[in-house]
Amino acid sequence: MNATVDPKKLIKGVTGDWEVVIGLEVHAQVTSNSKLFSGASTEFGGAPNEHVSLVDAAMPGMLPVINEECVAQAIRTGLGLKAQINLKSTFDRKNYFYPDLPQGYQISQYKSPIIGEGTVLIDTPDGSTASVGIERLHLEQDAGKLLHDQHPAMSYVDLNRSGVALMEIVSKPDMRSSEEAKAYVAKLRSILRYLGTCDGDMEKGNLRADVNVSVRRPGEPFGTRCEIKNVNSIRFIGQAIEFEARRQIEIIEDGGTIEQETRLYDPNKGETRSMRSKEEAHDYRYFPDPDLLPLEFTAAYVEELKSHLPELPDEKRTRFIESFGLTPYDAGVLVAERESADFYEAVLAGLGNAGRDGKLAANWVINELFGRLNKEGQEIAASPVSTAQLAAIVDLIGEGTISGKIAKDLFEIVWTKGGDPKALVESLGLKQVTDLGAIEKVVDEIIAANPDKVEQARAKPQLIGWFVGQVMKSSGGKVNPQAVNDLLKSKLGI
Ligand code: ADP
Ligand code: MG
């Protein structure tokens, strides 16, 4: 990606500048009713071992059967990542012993994954767009879970997750700051949620990342990396990278070297800790699973899936910018979640003159509605203000019936008590006064009562703001500030 090094992203060490290099391996749980190789339910929150088939429990002689929906989900994801779709791929056994893995191996894809190289575009905080390469995406089984807190002397095993389909999405080492890594995960999560291939619920562990971090002097070859396992929040990913990069820089500046190792991030202490070194790394003895034929499908099958994909965030963002005149930033905020984008489009459709006030509507959705929802910790689906009500408020501002200030009061009333905004404006007498005659009287009175201020304003025209404020106050905010301003200017001769 970055041919040239952006000095803003460099980290200052004692002996000079350093560049951090980051690559992520994201595990995303596939949205499907049943598991990758069995018919058992993937439902979350069942009683322990409620959703376990004989295959998931690895009973002797049981054979895995591929779940077509999981394959389709992986292909959809590959298409969303603009990636190479491999019409033929293979499943391998990754052998290791762990009490929550009754098979003694995980079925995964090693040499020949279902999805090859792709790209994710990210919007970085400085407003530019960067591209992060995808190395591959492969399908694999999740393991079960050990429960250590149920019995004083024993650990229990819950196999509900055993065999649930995961997509491992491996990025290239293309990210150069914690901000880029966070933007990448946020964007990936957004794409998966649009596609409906993973719910992106990081709290439940349905999306988690292994974070690979190394540092180097700008322009030098890549340094040795450490891998921070299983980080399950975007904020923690950022914190783990910041800590890890500085830890590595300190070691190198003190004359040491980085050993490749696996580490864990401790969010309470804000630090990463060693888990195992490369010497202790497993040799998984991968080999093709003899119980499964190579996975093959046709280009026509891929085309069929492609034809049903929804509009994805990048395309939607471009359309919002081009069709509704939005800034890239506002468009990005609106398309991050499909529900927000849909809400915005429903507001637009409800306007008297659809699309006319695209920017105004975006401001109201983002600043007033989202702002208020955030404050209350509510989801957009639970918004007390409907798309039709918000459209009516935007219409009232757009056509000059109410001022922006009154509109905020009106929004507050609709939020707390509900009602039809147009009817409320009538019944509460909120209409903006545009009749200059009515304003003129007030303006004259204020000018007559404040000769000293008049002097000052003539000397320093910015002081006209004081007069505008007085007029607004005496009219209860219902006059059009621009009209007041114009009138005052002509009256004061400035
Ligand atoms: P392995 O096969 O040992 O798991 P990979 O080449 O698959 O290694 O890389 C795993 C992850 O580590 C990828 O996401 C990749 O981008 C990242 N990565 C590789 N080299 C580096 C490096 N020097 N610094 C940071 N990340 C790296
Ligand atoms: Mg790897």
Short mmCIF file of C-alpha atoms and ligand atoms in Angstrom, two decimals:
data_model
loop_
_atom_site.label_atom_id
_atom_site.label_comp_id
_atom_site.label_asym_id
_atom_site.label_seq_id
_atom_site.Cartn_x
_atom_site.Cartn_y
_atom_site.Cartn_z
CA MET A 1 0.00 0.00 0.00
CA ASN A 2 1.89 3.06 1.26
CA ALA A 3 4.73 3.63 -1.17
CA THR A 4 5.73 6.72 0.73
CA VAL A 5 5.72 7.01 4.49
CA ASP A 6 3.29 9.43 6.07
CA PRO A 7 5.29 11.29 8.74
CA LYS A 8 2.14 11.77 10.83
CA LYS A 9 1.89 8.03 11.37
CA LEU A 10 5.44 7.60 12.62
CA ILE A 11 6.14 6.88 16.26
CA LYS A 12 8.92 8.86 17.93
CA GLY A 13 11.51 6.75 19.71
CA VAL A 14 14.57 7.92 21.64
CA THR A 15 16.82 7.17 18.67
CA GLY A 16 14.53 8.34 15.87
CA ASP A 17 11.26 7.57 14.10
CA TRP A 18 9.61 4.15 13.78
CA GLU A 19 6.88 2.79 11.57
CA VAL A 20 4.41 0.22 12.86
CA VAL A 21 3.27 -2.55 10.50
CA ILE A 22 -0.01 -4.35 11.19
CA GLY A 23 -1.76 -7.36 9.65
CA LEU A 24 -5.00 -8.83 11.02
CA GLU A 25 -6.49 -12.30 11.07
CA VAL A 26 -10.20 -11.80 11.77
CA HIS A 27 -12.42 -14.69 12.83
CA ALA A 28 -16.02 -14.05 11.84
CA GLN A 29 -18.77 -16.43 12.82
CA VAL A 30 -20.85 -17.30 9.76
CA THR A 31 -24.53 -16.45 10.04
CA SER A 32 -26.26 -19.78 9.42
CA ASN A 33 -28.94 -21.84 11.13
CA SER A 34 -26.80 -24.94 11.44
CA LYS A 35 -23.14 -25.80 11.81
CA LEU A 36 -20.47 -26.17 9.09
CA PHE A 37 -20.59 -29.97 8.92
CA SER A 38 -23.67 -30.95 10.93
CA GLY A 39 -27.35 -30.11 11.28
CA ALA A 40 -27.05 -28.94 14.91
CA SER A 41 -28.33 -25.45 15.68
CA THR A 42 -25.96 -22.49 15.96
CA GLU A 43 -28.33 -20.63 18.28
CA PHE A 44 -26.61 -18.59 21.00
CA GLY A 45 -27.41 -19.02 24.67
CA GLY A 46 -28.74 -22.59 24.80
CA ALA A 47 -28.15 -24.77 27.85
CA PRO A 48 -24.66 -26.35 27.74
CA ASN A 49 -24.43 -29.16 25.17
CA GLU A 50 -27.98 -28.56 23.95
CA HIS A 51 -26.87 -28.01 20.35
CA VAL A 52 -24.51 -30.91 19.77
CA SER A 53 -24.85 -33.55 17.09
CA LEU A 54 -22.91 -36.82 16.99
CA VAL A 55 -20.59 -35.20 14.44
CA ASP A 56 -19.84 -32.22 16.73
CA ALA A 57 -19.11 -34.60 19.61
CA ALA A 58 -16.79 -36.58 17.30
CA MET A 59 -18.43 -39.93 17.90
CA PRO A 60 -16.54 -42.69 16.09
CA GLY A 61 -17.64 -43.28 12.52
CA MET A 62 -19.52 -40.00 12.13
CA LEU A 63 -18.97 -38.22 8.82
CA PRO A 64 -19.03 -34.46 8.18
CA VAL A 65 -21.40 -33.17 5.48
CA ILE A 66 -20.78 -29.64 4.18
CA ASN A 67 -23.53 -27.09 4.83
CA GLU A 68 -24.23 -25.37 1.51
CA GLU A 69 -25.44 -22.18 3.16
CA CYS A 70 -22.06 -21.70 4.88
CA VAL A 71 -20.35 -22.06 1.51
CA ALA A 72 -22.73 -19.50 -0.02
CA GLN A 73 -22.01 -17.11 2.88
CA ALA A 74 -18.26 -17.40 2.31
CA ILE A 75 -18.73 -16.71 -1.42
CA ARG A 76 -20.94 -13.69 -0.70
CA THR A 77 -18.28 -12.39 1.66
CA GLY A 78 -15.59 -12.95 -0.96
CA LEU A 79 -17.66 -10.97 -3.46
CA GLY A 80 -18.11 -8.17 -0.90
CA LEU A 81 -14.33 -8.08 -0.43
CA LYS A 82 -13.88 -7.84 -4.23
CA ALA A 83 -11.86 -11.03 -3.93
CA GLN A 84 -10.85 -13.97 -6.05
CA ILE A 85 -13.45 -16.77 -5.68
CA ASN A 86 -11.83 -20.19 -5.99
CA LEU A 87 -14.16 -22.63 -7.73
CA LYS A 88 -12.22 -25.47 -6.18
CA SER A 89 -10.85 -25.56 -2.65
CA THR A 90 -9.98 -28.22 -0.08
CA PHE A 91 -10.50 -28.93 3.60
CA ASP A 92 -7.58 -29.91 5.79
CA ARG A 93 -7.20 -31.28 9.27
CA LYS A 94 -5.29 -29.05 11.67
CA ASN A 95 -4.24 -31.45 14.39
CA TYR A 96 -3.95 -30.49 18.03
CA PHE A 97 -5.20 -31.68 21.37
CA TYR A 98 -7.45 -29.57 23.48
CA PRO A 99 -10.24 -30.75 25.80
CA ASP A 100 -12.84 -28.64 23.97
CA LEU A 101 -11.87 -30.20 20.62
CA PRO A 102 -13.16 -33.78 20.73
CA GLN A 103 -12.06 -34.60 17.17
CA GLY A 104 -8.42 -33.94 18.04
CA TYR A 105 -8.26 -31.75 14.95
CA GLN A 106 -10.01 -28.73 13.52
CA ILE A 107 -11.30 -28.94 9.97
CA SER A 108 -9.94 -25.86 8.24
CA GLN A 109 -8.59 -24.83 4.84
CA TYR A 110 -4.84 -24.54 4.55
CA LYS A 111 -3.15 -24.57 1.15
CA SER A 112 -6.24 -24.07 -0.92
CA PRO A 113 -8.82 -21.66 0.58
CA ILE A 114 -12.26 -20.88 -0.87
CA ILE A 115 -11.43 -17.16 -1.27
CA GLY A 116 -8.18 -15.60 -2.46
CA GLU A 117 -6.91 -12.03 -2.69
CA GLY A 118 -9.23 -9.06 -2.28
CA THR A 119 -9.39 -5.45 -1.10
CA VAL A 120 -11.05 -3.40 1.61
CA LEU A 121 -11.15 0.40 1.29
CA ILE A 122 -10.87 2.27 4.55
CA ASP A 123 -11.52 5.87 5.44
CA THR A 124 -8.71 7.13 7.61
CA PRO A 125 -9.20 9.84 10.24
CA ASP A 126 -7.39 12.45 8.11
CA GLY A 127 -10.13 12.08 5.49
CA SER A 128 -8.17 10.11 2.91
CA THR A 129 -9.00 6.65 1.63
CA ALA A 130 -6.53 3.79 1.96
CA SER A 131 -6.72 0.28 0.64
CA VAL A 132 -5.95 -2.84 2.68
CA GLY A 133 -5.20 -6.05 0.83
CA ILE A 134 -6.94 -9.29 1.75
CA GLU A 135 -4.66 -12.31 1.55
CA ARG A 136 -7.34 -15.00 1.81
CA LEU A 137 -10.54 -16.11 3.48
CA HIS A 138 -11.06 -19.67 4.54
CA LEU A 139 -13.79 -21.68 6.23
CA GLU A 140 -13.12 -23.57 9.45
CA GLN A 141 -14.83 -25.02 12.50
CA ASP A 142 -15.04 -23.27 15.85
CA ALA A 143 -14.09 -25.24 18.97
CA GLY A 144 -16.17 -25.81 22.11
CA LYS A 145 -15.73 -24.01 25.40
CA LEU A 146 -14.31 -25.05 28.76
CA LEU A 147 -16.25 -23.94 31.84
CA HIS A 148 -13.91 -23.59 34.80
CA ASP A 149 -16.26 -21.90 37.24
CA GLN A 150 -19.04 -24.47 37.62
CA HIS A 151 -17.41 -26.96 39.99
CA PRO A 152 -14.67 -26.57 42.61
CA ALA A 153 -12.58 -29.51 41.42
CA MET A 154 -13.58 -30.06 37.78
CA SER A 155 -13.82 -28.23 34.48
CA TYR A 156 -16.82 -28.82 32.25
CA VAL A 157 -16.97 -28.86 28.47
CA ASP A 158 -19.73 -27.14 26.49
CA LEU A 159 -19.76 -28.22 22.83
CA ASN A 160 -22.51 -25.87 21.63
CA ARG A 161 -20.00 -23.88 19.58
CA SER A 162 -18.11 -26.94 18.45
CA GLY A 163 -18.41 -27.13 14.67
CA VAL A 164 -19.97 -23.69 14.17
CA ALA A 165 -18.66 -22.19 10.89
CA LEU A 166 -16.05 -19.46 11.06
CA MET A 167 -14.56 -17.41 8.26
CA GLU A 168 -10.94 -16.51 8.91
CA ILE A 169 -10.18 -13.37 6.96
CA VAL A 170 -6.44 -12.70 6.70
CA SER A 171 -5.25 -9.23 5.72
CA LYS A 172 -1.91 -8.34 4.19
CA PRO A 173 0.47 -6.42 6.46
CA ASP A 174 -0.84 -3.18 4.95
CA MET A 175 -1.82 -1.09 7.96
CA ARG A 176 0.51 1.55 9.38
CA SER A 177 -1.26 2.90 12.46
CA SER A 178 -3.71 1.80 15.14
CA GLU A 179 -6.24 4.17 13.57
CA GLU A 180 -5.97 2.37 10.23
CA ALA A 181 -6.37 -1.00 11.92
CA LYS A 182 -9.46 0.18 13.77
CA ALA A 183 -10.91 1.66 10.57
CA TYR A 184 -10.22 -1.64 8.80
CA VAL A 185 -12.06 -3.75 11.37
CA ALA A 186 -14.95 -1.28 11.45
CA LYS A 187 -15.20 -1.38 7.66
CA LEU A 188 -14.92 -5.15 7.47
CA ARG A 189 -17.61 -5.49 10.14
CA SER A 190 -19.84 -3.08 8.23
CA ILE A 191 -19.45 -5.07 4.99
CA LEU A 192 -20.19 -8.38 6.74
CA ARG A 193 -23.29 -6.92 8.37
CA TYR A 194 -24.55 -5.50 5.06
CA LEU A 195 -24.02 -8.88 3.45
CA GLY A 196 -25.72 -10.68 6.34
CA THR A 197 -22.85 -13.16 6.49
CA CYS A 198 -21.78 -12.37 10.09
CA ASP A 199 -23.64 -10.34 12.71
CA GLY A 200 -20.40 -8.66 13.82
CA ASP A 201 -21.31 -8.97 17.50
CA MET A 202 -17.90 -8.53 19.10
CA GLU A 203 -19.22 -8.76 22.66
CA LYS A 204 -20.41 -12.29 21.98
CA GLY A 205 -17.09 -13.09 20.31
CA ASN A 206 -18.73 -13.49 16.89
CA LEU A 207 -16.05 -11.23 15.42
CA ARG A 208 -12.57 -11.26 16.95
CA ALA A 209 -9.10 -10.50 15.69
CA ASP A 210 -5.57 -11.81 16.02
CA VAL A 211 -3.45 -8.69 15.67
CA ASN A 212 0.05 -9.00 14.16
CA VAL A 213 2.36 -6.09 14.99
CA SER A 214 5.94 -5.31 14.06
CA VAL A 215 8.01 -2.12 13.88
CA ARG A 216 10.74 -0.94 11.54
CA ARG A 217 12.68 2.12 10.53
CA PRO A 218 10.85 3.80 7.63
CA GLY A 219 11.91 2.23 4.35
CA GLU A 220 13.56 -0.82 5.96
CA PRO A 221 12.33 -4.42 5.48
CA PHE A 222 9.57 -5.70 7.80
CA GLY A 223 10.58 -6.44 11.37
CA THR A 224 9.76 -9.57 13.38
CA ARG A 225 6.11 -9.63 14.37
CA CYS A 226 4.26 -10.57 17.52
CA GLU A 227 0.71 -11.84 17.29
CA ILE A 228 -1.82 -10.66 19.88
CA LYS A 229 -4.54 -13.32 20.09
CA ASN A 230 -8.30 -12.95 20.20
CA VAL A 231 -8.92 -9.25 20.75
CA ASN A 232 -12.66 -8.70 20.82
CA SER A 233 -13.30 -4.97 20.64
CA ILE A 234 -12.23 -2.32 18.17
CA ARG A 235 -11.07 -0.06 20.99
CA PHE A 236 -8.94 -2.82 22.49
CA ILE A 237 -7.40 -3.54 19.08
CA GLY A 238 -6.24 0.09 18.95
CA GLN A 239 -4.92 0.02 22.51
CA ALA A 240 -3.13 -3.31 22.04
CA ILE A 241 -1.34 -2.00 18.92
CA GLU A 242 -0.27 1.23 20.63
CA PHE A 243 1.14 -0.68 23.60
CA GLU A 244 2.77 -3.39 21.54
CA ALA A 245 4.47 -1.00 19.10
CA ARG A 246 6.01 0.99 21.96
CA ARG A 247 7.09 -2.18 23.77
CA GLN A 248 8.91 -3.39 20.66
CA ILE A 249 10.51 0.00 19.99
CA GLU A 250 11.85 0.14 23.55
CA ILE A 251 13.36 -3.33 23.29
CA ILE A 252 15.08 -2.57 19.99
CA GLU A 253 16.32 0.83 21.15
CA ASP A 254 17.78 -0.85 24.24
CA GLY A 255 19.80 -3.06 21.93
CA GLY A 256 17.51 -6.11 22.14
CA THR A 257 15.72 -8.08 19.44
CA ILE A 258 12.06 -9.04 19.02
CA GLU A 259 11.31 -12.74 19.32
CA GLN A 260 8.33 -13.94 17.33
CA GLU A 261 5.70 -14.91 19.88
CA THR A 262 2.03 -15.05 20.67
CA ARG A 263 0.79 -12.53 23.22
CA LEU A 264 -2.43 -11.68 25.01
CA TYR A 265 -3.90 -8.22 25.56
CA ASP A 266 -5.06 -7.41 29.08
CA PRO A 267 -7.57 -4.54 28.82
CA ASN A 268 -7.52 -3.91 32.58
CA LYS A 269 -3.78 -3.28 32.65
CA GLY A 270 -3.61 -1.92 29.09
CA GLU A 271 -0.67 -4.17 28.26
CA THR A 272 0.18 -7.26 26.21
CA ARG A 273 1.76 -10.32 27.86
CA SER A 274 3.63 -13.27 26.41
CA MET A 275 1.59 -16.45 25.96
CA ARG A 276 3.99 -18.68 24.05
CA SER A 277 7.12 -18.28 21.96
CA LYS A 278 7.69 -19.47 18.40
CA GLU A 279 9.65 -22.49 19.70
CA GLU A 280 6.54 -23.62 21.53
CA ALA A 281 4.40 -23.14 18.41
CA HIS A 282 2.46 -26.22 17.39
CA ASP A 283 3.25 -28.25 14.35
CA TYR A 284 -0.30 -28.90 13.26
CA ARG A 285 0.55 -31.59 10.71
CA TYR A 286 -2.03 -30.34 8.27
CA PHE A 287 -3.27 -32.88 5.75
CA PRO A 288 -6.33 -33.03 3.46
CA ASP A 289 -9.36 -34.34 5.35
CA PRO A 290 -10.08 -37.79 3.86
CA ASP A 291 -13.75 -37.52 4.90
CA LEU A 292 -14.39 -34.55 2.63
CA LEU A 293 -14.19 -34.23 -1.13
CA PRO A 294 -12.70 -31.05 -2.57
CA LEU A 295 -15.27 -28.27 -2.49
CA GLU A 296 -16.33 -27.41 -6.04
CA PHE A 297 -18.95 -25.11 -7.51
CA THR A 298 -19.55 -23.37 -10.83
CA ALA A 299 -19.02 -19.79 -11.96
CA ALA A 300 -22.77 -19.69 -12.64
CA TYR A 301 -23.43 -20.45 -8.98
CA VAL A 302 -21.18 -17.52 -8.00
CA GLU A 303 -22.96 -15.25 -10.50
CA GLU A 304 -26.33 -16.25 -9.09
CA LEU A 305 -25.20 -15.29 -5.57
CA LYS A 306 -23.69 -12.07 -6.90
CA SER A 307 -26.95 -11.03 -8.52
CA HIS A 308 -28.65 -11.02 -5.11
CA LEU A 309 -26.07 -9.04 -3.17
CA PRO A 310 -27.29 -5.83 -1.55
CA GLU A 311 -25.75 -2.45 -2.33
CA LEU A 312 -22.60 -2.33 -0.16
CA PRO A 313 -21.31 0.59 1.94
CA ASP A 314 -18.78 1.91 -0.62
CA GLU A 315 -21.29 2.00 -3.44
CA LYS A 316 -23.96 3.48 -1.21
CA ARG A 317 -21.57 6.16 -0.01
CA THR A 318 -20.68 7.16 -3.57
CA ARG A 319 -24.37 7.31 -4.49
CA PHE A 320 -25.19 9.47 -1.43
CA ILE A 321 -22.39 11.88 -2.34
CA GLU A 322 -23.38 12.08 -6.00
CA SER A 323 -27.17 12.06 -5.70
CA PHE A 324 -27.75 14.02 -2.52
CA GLY A 325 -24.72 16.33 -2.43
CA LEU A 326 -23.45 14.95 0.88
CA THR A 327 -19.90 15.42 2.10
CA PRO A 328 -17.84 12.21 2.07
CA TYR A 329 -17.75 12.38 5.87
CA ASP A 330 -21.54 12.62 6.32
CA ALA A 331 -22.13 9.95 3.69
CA GLY A 332 -19.65 7.70 5.52
CA VAL A 333 -21.43 8.16 8.84
CA LEU A 334 -24.81 7.35 7.27
CA VAL A 335 -23.72 4.21 5.41
CA ALA A 336 -21.70 2.66 8.28
CA GLU A 337 -24.83 0.77 9.34
CA ARG A 338 -27.44 -0.34 6.88
CA GLU A 339 -30.23 0.71 9.30
CA SER A 340 -28.90 4.29 9.40
CA ALA A 341 -28.66 4.51 5.62
CA ASP A 342 -32.17 3.10 5.25
CA PHE A 343 -33.50 5.54 7.83
CA TYR A 344 -31.93 8.45 5.97
CA GLU A 345 -33.33 7.33 2.63
CA ALA A 346 -36.78 6.93 4.17
CA VAL A 347 -36.57 10.51 5.48
CA LEU A 348 -35.65 11.69 1.98
CA ALA A 349 -38.55 9.77 0.46
CA GLY A 350 -40.89 11.46 2.95
CA LEU A 351 -39.86 15.00 1.99
CA GLY A 352 -42.38 17.11 0.11
CA ASN A 353 -39.80 17.52 -2.61
CA ALA A 354 -37.77 14.32 -2.41
CA GLY A 355 -34.02 14.86 -2.49
CA ARG A 356 -34.25 18.64 -2.45
CA ASP A 357 -32.94 18.96 1.06
CA GLY A 358 -30.56 16.00 1.08
CA LYS A 359 -27.89 17.85 3.02
CA LEU A 360 -30.32 19.37 5.48
CA ALA A 361 -31.91 15.97 6.05
CA ALA A 362 -28.45 14.41 6.59
CA ASN A 363 -27.64 17.08 9.20
CA TRP A 364 -30.84 16.35 11.04
CA VAL A 365 -30.42 12.59 10.93
CA ILE A 366 -26.77 12.70 12.01
CA ASN A 367 -26.64 15.60 14.46
CA GLU A 368 -30.08 15.73 16.03
CA LEU A 369 -31.41 12.19 15.73
CA PHE A 370 -28.21 10.12 16.08
CA GLY A 371 -26.91 12.58 18.67
CA ARG A 372 -30.05 12.13 20.73
CA LEU A 373 -30.15 8.35 20.26
CA ASN A 374 -26.51 8.12 21.39
CA LYS A 375 -27.22 10.22 24.43
CA GLU A 376 -30.06 7.92 25.42
CA GLY A 377 -28.11 4.79 24.47
CA GLN A 378 -30.88 3.76 22.06
CA GLU A 379 -30.82 1.91 18.77
CA ILE A 380 -32.17 3.50 15.62
CA ALA A 381 -34.94 0.88 15.47
CA ALA A 382 -36.26 2.27 18.77
CA SER A 383 -36.23 5.91 17.62
CA PRO A 384 -39.26 7.75 19.03
CA VAL A 385 -39.09 10.10 16.04
CA SER A 386 -40.20 8.35 12.86
CA THR A 387 -38.82 8.96 9.38
CA ALA A 388 -42.10 10.68 8.43
CA GLN A 389 -41.92 13.00 11.45
CA LEU A 390 -38.30 13.91 10.77
CA ALA A 391 -39.11 14.49 7.08
CA ALA A 392 -41.91 16.85 8.12
CA ILE A 393 -39.52 18.82 10.37
CA VAL A 394 -36.93 19.07 7.57
CA ASP A 395 -39.68 20.21 5.19
CA LEU A 396 -40.78 22.92 7.61
CA ILE A 397 -37.23 24.26 7.80
CA GLY A 398 -36.59 23.87 4.08
CA GLU A 399 -39.68 25.84 3.10
CA GLY A 400 -38.89 28.56 5.67
CA THR A 401 -41.92 27.92 7.90
CA ILE A 402 -39.78 27.52 11.02
CA SER A 403 -36.23 28.54 11.91
CA GLY A 404 -33.53 26.02 12.69
CA LYS A 405 -33.68 27.03 16.33
CA ILE A 406 -37.43 26.51 16.63
CA ALA A 407 -36.99 23.24 14.74
CA LYS A 408 -34.82 21.98 17.61
CA ASP A 409 -37.57 22.79 20.09
CA LEU A 410 -40.08 21.10 17.81
CA PHE A 411 -37.85 18.02 17.54
CA GLU A 412 -37.74 17.88 21.33
CA ILE A 413 -41.53 18.00 21.54
CA VAL A 414 -41.93 15.28 18.90
CA TRP A 415 -39.26 13.16 20.63
CA THR A 416 -40.93 13.33 24.05
CA LYS A 417 -44.64 13.66 23.23
CA GLY A 418 -45.00 12.61 19.60
CA GLY A 419 -47.44 14.29 17.21
CA ASP A 420 -47.59 15.63 13.68
CA PRO A 421 -44.90 18.33 13.32
CA LYS A 422 -46.97 20.40 10.87
CA ALA A 423 -50.00 20.41 13.15
CA LEU A 424 -47.79 21.21 16.16
CA VAL A 425 -46.35 24.26 14.41
CA GLU A 426 -49.90 25.52 13.85
CA SER A 427 -51.27 24.75 17.28
CA LEU A 428 -48.24 26.03 19.19
CA GLY A 429 -47.82 29.13 16.99
CA LEU A 430 -44.22 28.31 16.08
CA LYS A 431 -44.27 29.78 12.59
CA GLN A 432 -41.35 31.93 11.65
CA VAL A 433 -42.22 35.60 11.25
CA THR A 434 -41.17 36.70 7.80
CA ASP A 435 -43.46 39.70 7.65
CA LEU A 436 -40.94 42.57 7.72
CA GLY A 437 -43.56 45.05 8.92
CA ALA A 438 -44.01 43.10 12.15
CA ILE A 439 -40.27 42.89 12.73
CA GLU A 440 -39.68 46.50 11.82
CA LYS A 441 -41.58 47.84 14.80
CA VAL A 442 -39.48 45.76 17.20
CA VAL A 443 -36.27 46.77 15.44
CA ASP A 444 -37.13 50.46 15.66
CA GLU A 445 -37.91 50.18 19.36
CA ILE A 446 -34.64 48.46 20.14
CA ILE A 447 -32.64 50.97 18.13
CA ALA A 448 -34.38 53.90 19.85
CA ALA A 449 -33.76 52.46 23.31
CA ASN A 450 -30.03 51.87 22.78
CA PRO A 451 -28.33 54.89 21.20
CA ASP A 452 -24.93 53.98 22.69
CA LYS A 453 -25.02 50.51 21.13
CA VAL A 454 -25.98 52.08 17.81
CA GLU A 455 -22.84 54.22 17.96
CA GLN A 456 -20.74 51.19 18.73
CA ALA A 457 -22.27 49.10 15.95
CA ARG A 458 -21.66 51.84 13.41
CA ALA A 459 -17.99 51.89 14.43
CA LYS A 460 -17.71 48.13 14.58
CA PRO A 461 -20.28 46.38 12.36
CA GLN A 462 -19.80 42.94 13.98
CA LEU A 463 -21.63 44.33 17.00
CA ILE A 464 -24.82 44.08 14.95
CA GLY A 465 -25.00 40.59 16.44
CA TRP A 466 -26.13 42.10 19.73
CA PHE A 467 -29.14 43.70 17.99
CA VAL A 468 -30.00 40.48 16.15
CA GLY A 469 -29.95 38.69 19.50
CA GLN A 470 -32.30 41.27 21.05
CA VAL A 471 -34.78 41.00 18.20
CA MET A 472 -34.68 37.21 18.27
CA LYS A 473 -35.27 37.26 22.01
CA SER A 474 -38.23 39.58 21.87
CA SER A 475 -39.82 37.48 19.13
CA GLY A 476 -39.25 34.16 20.92
CA GLY A 477 -36.84 32.99 18.23
CA LYS A 478 -39.53 33.00 15.59
CA VAL A 479 -38.10 35.56 13.21
CA ASN A 480 -35.77 34.71 10.40
CA PRO A 481 -32.29 35.81 11.56
CA GLN A 482 -31.21 36.68 8.03
CA ALA A 483 -34.20 38.98 7.53
CA VAL A 484 -33.45 40.66 10.87
CA ASN A 485 -29.84 41.08 9.93
CA ASP A 486 -30.68 42.67 6.58
CA LEU A 487 -33.23 45.00 8.11
CA LEU A 488 -30.85 46.10 10.89
CA LYS A 489 -28.10 46.80 8.40
CA SER A 490 -30.26 49.11 6.38
CA LYS A 491 -31.67 50.84 9.48
CA LEU A 492 -28.22 51.38 11.01
CA GLY A 493 -26.70 52.30 7.68
CA ILE A 494 -23.92 49.71 7.85
P1 ADP B 1 1.48 -17.43 9.28
O1 ADP B 1 1.33 -18.28 8.08
O2 ADP B 1 2.69 -17.68 10.09
O3 ADP B 1 0.22 -17.31 10.10
P2 ADP B 1 0.99 -15.24 7.58
O4 ADP B 1 1.92 -14.87 6.51
O5 ADP B 1 -0.26 -15.96 7.24
O6 ADP B 1 1.76 -15.98 8.72
O7 ADP B 1 0.57 -13.89 8.29
C1 ADP B 1 -0.33 -13.86 9.31
C2 ADP B 1 -0.73 -12.42 9.52
O8 ADP B 1 0.39 -11.67 9.95
C3 ADP B 1 -1.24 -11.75 8.28
O9 ADP B 1 -2.38 -10.98 8.61
C4 ADP B 1 -0.10 -10.86 7.84
O10 ADP B 1 -0.56 -9.68 7.22
C5 ADP B 1 0.55 -10.50 9.15
N1 ADP B 1 1.97 -10.23 9.04
C6 ADP B 1 2.90 -10.95 8.36
N2 ADP B 1 4.12 -10.40 8.51
C7 ADP B 1 3.98 -9.32 9.31
C8 ADP B 1 4.88 -8.34 9.85
N3 ADP B 1 6.18 -8.37 9.61
N4 ADP B 1 4.35 -7.37 10.64
C9 ADP B 1 3.06 -7.33 10.91
N5 ADP B 1 2.17 -8.21 10.44
C10 ADP B 1 2.61 -9.21 9.65
MG MG B 2 -1.85 -17.41 9.54
#
